[in-house]
Each structure stands twice: as structure tokens, then as C-alpha cells.
Coordinates of C-alpha atoms in Angstrom, one line a residue:
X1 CA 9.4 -19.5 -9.2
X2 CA 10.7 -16.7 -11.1
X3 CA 14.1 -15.4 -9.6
X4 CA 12.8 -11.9 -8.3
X5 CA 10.2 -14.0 -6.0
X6 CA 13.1 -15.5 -4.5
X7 CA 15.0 -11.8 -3.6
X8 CA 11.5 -10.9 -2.2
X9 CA 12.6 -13.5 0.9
X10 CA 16.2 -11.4 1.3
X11 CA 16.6 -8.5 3.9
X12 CA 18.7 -5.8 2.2
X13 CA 16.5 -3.5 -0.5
X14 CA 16.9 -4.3 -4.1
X15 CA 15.4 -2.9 -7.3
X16 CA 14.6 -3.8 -11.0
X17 CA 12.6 -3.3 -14.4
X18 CA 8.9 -4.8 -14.9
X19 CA 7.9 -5.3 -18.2
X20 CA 4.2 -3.6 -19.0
X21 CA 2.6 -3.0 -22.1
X22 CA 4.0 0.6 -22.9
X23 CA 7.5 -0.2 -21.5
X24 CA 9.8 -1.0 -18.4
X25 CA 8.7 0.3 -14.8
X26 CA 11.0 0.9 -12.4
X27 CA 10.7 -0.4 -8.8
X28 CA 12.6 -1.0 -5.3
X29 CA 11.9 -3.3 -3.0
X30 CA 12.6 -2.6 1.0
X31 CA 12.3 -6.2 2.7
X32 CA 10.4 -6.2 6.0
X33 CA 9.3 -8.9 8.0
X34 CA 7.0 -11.6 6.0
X35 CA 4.0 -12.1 8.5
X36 CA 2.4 -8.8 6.9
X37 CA 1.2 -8.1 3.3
X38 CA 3.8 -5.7 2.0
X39 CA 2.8 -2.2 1.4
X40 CA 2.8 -0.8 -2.6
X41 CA 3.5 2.7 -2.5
X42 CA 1.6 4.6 -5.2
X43 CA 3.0 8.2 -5.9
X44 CA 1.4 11.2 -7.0
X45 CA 1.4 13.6 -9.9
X46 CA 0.7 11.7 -12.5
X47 CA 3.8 12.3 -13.3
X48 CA 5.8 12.9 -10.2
X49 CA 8.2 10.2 -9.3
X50 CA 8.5 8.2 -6.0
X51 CA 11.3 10.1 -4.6
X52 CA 9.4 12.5 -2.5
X53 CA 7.4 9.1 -0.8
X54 CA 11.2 7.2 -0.2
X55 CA 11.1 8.4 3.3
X56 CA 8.2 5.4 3.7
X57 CA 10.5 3.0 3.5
X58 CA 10.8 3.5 7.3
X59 CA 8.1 1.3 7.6
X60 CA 10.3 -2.0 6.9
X61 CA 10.8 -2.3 9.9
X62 CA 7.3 -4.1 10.3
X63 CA 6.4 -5.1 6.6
X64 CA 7.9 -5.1 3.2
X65 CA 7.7 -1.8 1.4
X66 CA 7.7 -1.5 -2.7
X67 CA 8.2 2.0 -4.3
X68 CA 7.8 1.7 -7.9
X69 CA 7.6 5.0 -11.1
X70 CA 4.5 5.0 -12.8
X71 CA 5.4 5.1 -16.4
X72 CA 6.1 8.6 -18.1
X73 CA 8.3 9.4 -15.0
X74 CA 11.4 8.7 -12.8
X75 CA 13.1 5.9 -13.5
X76 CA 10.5 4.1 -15.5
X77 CA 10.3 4.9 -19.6
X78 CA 9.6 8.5 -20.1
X79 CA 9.3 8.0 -23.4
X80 CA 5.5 6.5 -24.3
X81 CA 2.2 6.9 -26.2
X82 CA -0.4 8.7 -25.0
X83 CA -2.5 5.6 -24.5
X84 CA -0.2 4.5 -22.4
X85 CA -0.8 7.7 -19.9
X86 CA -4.5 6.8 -18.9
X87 CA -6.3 5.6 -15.4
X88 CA -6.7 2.2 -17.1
X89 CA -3.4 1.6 -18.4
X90 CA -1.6 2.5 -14.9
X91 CA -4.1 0.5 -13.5
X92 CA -3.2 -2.2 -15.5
X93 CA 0.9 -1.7 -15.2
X94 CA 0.0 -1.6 -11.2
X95 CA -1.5 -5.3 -11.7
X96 CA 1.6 -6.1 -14.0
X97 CA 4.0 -5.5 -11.2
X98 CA 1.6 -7.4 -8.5
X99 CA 1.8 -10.4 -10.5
X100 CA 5.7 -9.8 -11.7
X101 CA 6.6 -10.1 -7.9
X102 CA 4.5 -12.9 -7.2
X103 CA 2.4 -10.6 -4.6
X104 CA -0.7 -11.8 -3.9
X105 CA -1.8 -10.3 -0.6
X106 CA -1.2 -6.5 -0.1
X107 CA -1.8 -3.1 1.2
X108 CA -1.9 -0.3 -1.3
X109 CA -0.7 3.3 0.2
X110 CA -1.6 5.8 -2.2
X111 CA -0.6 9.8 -2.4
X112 CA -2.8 12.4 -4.0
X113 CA -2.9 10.6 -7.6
X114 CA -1.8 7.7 -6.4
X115 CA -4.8 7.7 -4.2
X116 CA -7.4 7.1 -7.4
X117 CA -5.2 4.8 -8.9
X118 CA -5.6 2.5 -5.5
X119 CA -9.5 2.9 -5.9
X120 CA -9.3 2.4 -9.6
X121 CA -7.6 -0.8 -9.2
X122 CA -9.6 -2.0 -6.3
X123 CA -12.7 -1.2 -9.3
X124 CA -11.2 -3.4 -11.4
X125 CA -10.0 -6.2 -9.4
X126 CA -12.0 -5.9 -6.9
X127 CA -11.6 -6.6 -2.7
X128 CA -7.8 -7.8 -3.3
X129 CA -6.3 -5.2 -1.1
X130 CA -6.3 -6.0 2.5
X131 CA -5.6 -2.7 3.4
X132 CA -5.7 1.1 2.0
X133 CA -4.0 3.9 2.8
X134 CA -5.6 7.1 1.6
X135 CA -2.7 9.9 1.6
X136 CA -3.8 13.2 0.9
X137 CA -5.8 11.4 -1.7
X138 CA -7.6 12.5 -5.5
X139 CA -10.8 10.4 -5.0
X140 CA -13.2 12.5 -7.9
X141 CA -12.1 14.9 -9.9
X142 CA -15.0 17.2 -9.7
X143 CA -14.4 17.3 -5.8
X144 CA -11.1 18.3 -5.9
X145 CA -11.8 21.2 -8.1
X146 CA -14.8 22.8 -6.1
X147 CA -11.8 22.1 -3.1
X148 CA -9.6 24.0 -5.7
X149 CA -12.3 26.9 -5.8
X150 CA -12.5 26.7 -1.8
X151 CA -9.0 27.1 -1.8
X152 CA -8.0 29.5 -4.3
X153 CA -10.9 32.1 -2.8
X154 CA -9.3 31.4 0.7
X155 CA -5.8 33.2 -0.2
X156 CA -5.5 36.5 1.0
X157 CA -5.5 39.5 -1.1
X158 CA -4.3 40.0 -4.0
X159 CA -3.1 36.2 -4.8
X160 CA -7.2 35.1 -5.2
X161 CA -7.6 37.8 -8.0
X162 CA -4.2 37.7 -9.3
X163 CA -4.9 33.8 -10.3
X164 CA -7.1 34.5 -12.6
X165 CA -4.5 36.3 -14.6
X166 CA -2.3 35.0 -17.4
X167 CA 0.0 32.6 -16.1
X168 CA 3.2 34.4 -17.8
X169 CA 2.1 37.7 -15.6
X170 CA 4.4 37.6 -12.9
X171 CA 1.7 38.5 -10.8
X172 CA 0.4 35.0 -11.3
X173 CA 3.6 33.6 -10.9
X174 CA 3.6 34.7 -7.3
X175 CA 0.1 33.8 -6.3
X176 CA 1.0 30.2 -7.5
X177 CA 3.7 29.9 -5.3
X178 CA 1.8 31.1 -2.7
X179 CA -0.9 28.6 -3.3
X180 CA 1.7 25.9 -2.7
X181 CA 3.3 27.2 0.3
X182 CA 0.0 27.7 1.7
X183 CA -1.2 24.2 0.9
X184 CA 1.5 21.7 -0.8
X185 CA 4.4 21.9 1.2
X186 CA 4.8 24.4 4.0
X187 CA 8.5 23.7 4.2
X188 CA 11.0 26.3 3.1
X189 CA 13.4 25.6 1.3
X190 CA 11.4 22.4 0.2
X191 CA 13.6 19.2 1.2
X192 CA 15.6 17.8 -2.1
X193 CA 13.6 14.8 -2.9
X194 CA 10.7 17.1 -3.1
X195 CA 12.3 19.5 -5.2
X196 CA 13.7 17.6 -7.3
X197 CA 10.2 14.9 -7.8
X198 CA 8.4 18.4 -8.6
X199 CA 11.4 19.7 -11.1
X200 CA 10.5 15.7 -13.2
X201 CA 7.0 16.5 -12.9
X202 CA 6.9 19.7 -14.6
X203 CA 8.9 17.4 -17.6
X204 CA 7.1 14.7 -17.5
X205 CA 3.9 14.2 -20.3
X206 CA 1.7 12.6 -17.6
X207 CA 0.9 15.6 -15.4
X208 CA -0.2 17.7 -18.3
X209 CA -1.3 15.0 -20.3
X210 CA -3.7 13.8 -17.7
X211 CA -4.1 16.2 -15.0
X212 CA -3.3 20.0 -16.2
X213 CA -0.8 22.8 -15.9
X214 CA -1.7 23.1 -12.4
X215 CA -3.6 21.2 -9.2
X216 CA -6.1 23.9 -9.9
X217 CA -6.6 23.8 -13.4
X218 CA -7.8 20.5 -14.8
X219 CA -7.9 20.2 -18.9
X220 CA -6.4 16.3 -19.1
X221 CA -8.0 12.9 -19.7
X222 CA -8.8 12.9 -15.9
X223 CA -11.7 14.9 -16.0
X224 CA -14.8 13.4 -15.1
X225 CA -12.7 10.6 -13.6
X226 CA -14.8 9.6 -9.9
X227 CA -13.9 6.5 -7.8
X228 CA -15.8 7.6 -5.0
X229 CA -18.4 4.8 -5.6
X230 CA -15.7 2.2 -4.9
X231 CA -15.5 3.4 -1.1
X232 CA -19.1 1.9 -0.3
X233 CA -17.7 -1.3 -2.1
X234 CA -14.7 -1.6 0.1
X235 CA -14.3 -4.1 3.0
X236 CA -11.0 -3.6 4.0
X237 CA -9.7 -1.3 7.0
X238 CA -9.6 2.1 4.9
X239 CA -7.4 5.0 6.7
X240 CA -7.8 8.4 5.1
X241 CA -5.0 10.9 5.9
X242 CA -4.7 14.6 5.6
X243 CA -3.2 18.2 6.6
X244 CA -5.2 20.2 8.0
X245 CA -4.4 22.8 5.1
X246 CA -4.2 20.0 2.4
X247 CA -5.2 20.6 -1.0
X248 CA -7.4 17.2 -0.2
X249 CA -9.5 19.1 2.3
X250 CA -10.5 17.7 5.5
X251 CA -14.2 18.3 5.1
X252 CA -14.3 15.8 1.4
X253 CA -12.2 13.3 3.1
X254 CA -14.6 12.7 6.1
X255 CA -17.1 12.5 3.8
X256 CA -15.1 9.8 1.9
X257 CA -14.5 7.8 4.9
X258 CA -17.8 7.6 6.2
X259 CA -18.6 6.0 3.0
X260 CA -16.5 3.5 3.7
X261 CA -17.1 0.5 5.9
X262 CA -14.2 0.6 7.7
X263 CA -13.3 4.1 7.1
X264 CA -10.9 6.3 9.4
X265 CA -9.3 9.5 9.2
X266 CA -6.2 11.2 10.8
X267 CA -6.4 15.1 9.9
X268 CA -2.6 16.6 10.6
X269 CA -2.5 19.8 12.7
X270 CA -0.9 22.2 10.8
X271 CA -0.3 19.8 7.8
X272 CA -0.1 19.9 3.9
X273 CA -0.4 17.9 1.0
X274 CA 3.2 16.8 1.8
X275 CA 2.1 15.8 5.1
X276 CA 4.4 13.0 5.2
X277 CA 7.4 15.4 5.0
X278 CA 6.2 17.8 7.4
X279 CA 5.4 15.6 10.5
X280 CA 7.8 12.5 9.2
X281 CA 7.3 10.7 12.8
X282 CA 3.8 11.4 13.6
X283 CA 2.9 10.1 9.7
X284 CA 4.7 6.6 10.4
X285 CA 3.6 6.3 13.9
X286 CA -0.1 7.1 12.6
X287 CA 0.6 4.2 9.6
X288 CA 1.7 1.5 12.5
X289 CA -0.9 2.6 14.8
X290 CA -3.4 1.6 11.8
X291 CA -1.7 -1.8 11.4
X292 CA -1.6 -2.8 15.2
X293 CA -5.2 -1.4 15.5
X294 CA -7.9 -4.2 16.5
X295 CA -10.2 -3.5 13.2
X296 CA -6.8 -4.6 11.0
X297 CA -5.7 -7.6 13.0
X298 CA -7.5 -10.2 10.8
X299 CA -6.0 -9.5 7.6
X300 CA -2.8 -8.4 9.4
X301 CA -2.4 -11.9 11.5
X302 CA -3.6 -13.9 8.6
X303 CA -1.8 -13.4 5.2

């Protein structure tokens, strides 16, 4: 057994490097108690390090919690080829860092981006999650930019119009922000660990590389990216989670989990995208209600 399988059985968190393809990721473990698969953390972006999803690690207190940076970002190497900032290849890191820590049964809880990379890599290596959580989640790209369209027509006047202007006309400047206050983060100021995730992701290749300048404006290799036919594949418990003013709108994400065998979703009065720094208390208690519930005992009671 290699040694980092052994610090897996410890109780205080540790962290290390994992060796991929493109270069060293980054991760942290948070030990929790070993009678539940541990929960991978899959942050957003691409491009936007794990800082702002640290907060999870609350939920030790019931399983074992693993944050890692996707490459491109955080602590992980920044410095990569462009084939290394693709759906496959993070898929393909994700299953390098499984296997690195000896994990074999698991839950993957995946943010906005990280949300396709959970389906992606339940597509590729198919029913070896036991669990998914759905945060906020990117499912298809082409339903999150008619969302984007619903969205950006929904701000009040003049930010709609003004978006359509160049983005170096301060006009547009300010109806940007006001798109995120409305629906990323109502918070203000935002808490550090967002601030400072958001600061790396406006540096970081990834997001522009394979997303766009901005959530509403998609020109990267994502595009045409759609894991929505995974969901009818799935047998696992699947819990979808949302604000109620999320950028991942309510209406798509019912429709997701009703695809979904064992589909469920928690809408967040009053919520955003950053949900899970908003309501802190009601998100975790929401996550533990999803493991104690009845549909999730199997795999819970049986790993």
C-alpha cells in the first residue's frame, strides 16, 4: 500500500501533489469517519480554485472530505498545454487522483463546472459513484446559455441593453457587476476566499481557454459540451442544489433531476450561485439530510 493510503486512516487533514499527465495536482484531505465513501469536491470555473468550496470541509464530521485544484489553477501547475485544459483530460486527472488515493467507493460533489466534470466522469467510467451532488451545476452548455439569455433580459434597465456594449465601456463594466450581484454571490463585500478564488480565475488559462470571458459569453472548447444524457444513465441517489436566483436556474435543474432515477432537488430561498456561502448551515444540513435519507442508506451502510 502506497504511503498516502495509509494517512487516509489518520484524523487530522493533510495534503499533497498527484502526479497526472500535464503535471502535479494539488489536493487536501479532511479525515472523517470511514463507514462512508468520502466525498471529492469538484470546484468550479474552470479555472477557479477550491478555496471558495473549503467551507465543505465541515462535513468531516460524518465522512472524509477531499478538495483538490484542477490543473491550470490554485495550487496545482498553472503552467500547461492547452491539451491539457479539456473535459477529457480533467476527467482523466479526476480518475488519476481516485486511484493515487486508493479510493474506490465515493461520492462526487460538484460546483457549477465541477458539476459536468462529475457527469463527464460518471460517462466515462460509468456507475462508480455512489452518490452525486449537483451544486449549482453546468450540465449542457447550450442550456446554460439560453439560462444566460433568461437572465441577462431579466436585469432591470439599463444593465440588459448596456451588456450588449463593449466590454471596455464602463457602462458594461457596471452591468457585469450587477449580473453577479444579482446572481453569483449576493454578499457584499464578497467573503475573502471568494474574492480571492475569482481574482486566480480571471489569471488562470482554463476559464478563458475553455469557458469564455464571462458566464454569459461562451467562445471556449466547451461549447457544444452536453452530459445531460448521463442523468437517465445514473443509478445513484442524485441531489441537485440551487438558489433561487442561481445562474443554474431552478426551472433546468428540475428538469435535470426528473431525468434522473433518483433525482432530488433543494432550491435555496433567496440563494445564488454561491449558495453554499450564503446559507452555510442550511447547505450542510441539506448535504447530511441527503446522506441520512432512506433512498441513500444502501450505499451509505455498505461501502
Amino acid at each position: 500500500m502506497q504511503p498516502h493510503a495509509h494517512k487516509m486512516q489518520t484524523q487530522e487533514p493533510w495534503e499533497g501533489f498527484c502526479s497526472v499527465e500535464h503535471g502535479q495536482l494539488w489536493y487536501r484531505v479532511h479525515p472523517g469517519p470511514a463507514n462512508r465513501p468520502p466525498v471529492i469536491v469538484l470546484h468550479g470555473g474552470p479555472g477557479c480554485p477550491s478555496t471558495y468550496l473549503h467551507s465543505l470541509s465541515a462535513l468531516a464530521d460524518f465522512t472524509t472530505v477531499v478538495f483538490y485544484d484542477q490543473l491550470g489553477c490554485g495550487r496545482s501547475t498553472s503552467d500547461v498545454p492547452m491539451s491539457a485544459l479539456t473535459l477529457d483530460s480533467f476527467t482523466a486527472d479526476l480518475q488519476v487522483l481516485l486511484d493515487t488515493l486508493r479510493i474506490k467507493s465515493f461520492v462526487l460533489l460538484g460546483h457549477s463546472f465541477g458539476g459536468l466534470l462529475a457527469l463527464h466522469h460518471q460517462r466515462c467510467f460509468p456507475h462508480t459513484a455512489s452518490a452525486l451532488l449537483l451544486a449549482s451545476p453546468l450540465v449542457a452548455t447550450s442550456d446554460w446559455m439560453a439560462d444566460m439569455a433568461v437572465l441577462t433580459g431579466a436585469l432591470p434597465e439599463p444593465y440588459a441593453d448596456d451588456l450588449n456594449k463593449p466590454q471596455e465601456d464602463p457602462a458594461y463594466v457596471a452591468a457585469e457587476a450587477q449580473f453577479y450581484r444579482t446572481y453569483f454571490c449576493h454578499l457584499q463585500p464578497w467573503p475573502p476566499e471568494l474574492q480571492v478564488a475569482v481574482e486566480q480565475l480571471a489569471a488562470s488559462p482554463a476559464y478563458h481557454l475553455m469557458w469564455g470571458p464571462t458566464e454569459f459569453t461562451q467562445t471556449g472548447n466547451l461549447e457544444g459540451a452536453d452530459c445531460s444524457g448521463v442523468l437517465r444513465t445514473l443509478r445513484c441517489p442524485v441531489l441537485f442544489t440551487c438558489g433561487s436566483a442561481d445562474e443554474a436556474r431552478p426551472e433546468t435543474l428540475r428538469r435535470y433531476a426528473d431525468m434522473c432515477e433518483r433525482g432530488q432537488l433543494k432550491v435555496f430561498e433567496g440563494g445564488t450561485h454561491c449558495v453554499h456561502l450564503e446559507q452555510p448551515d442550511e447547505f450542510l444540513q441539506v448535504i447530511r439530510e441527503f446522506f441520512g435519507h432512506d433512498s441513500a442508506i444502501q450505499w451509505i451502510t455498505s461501502v
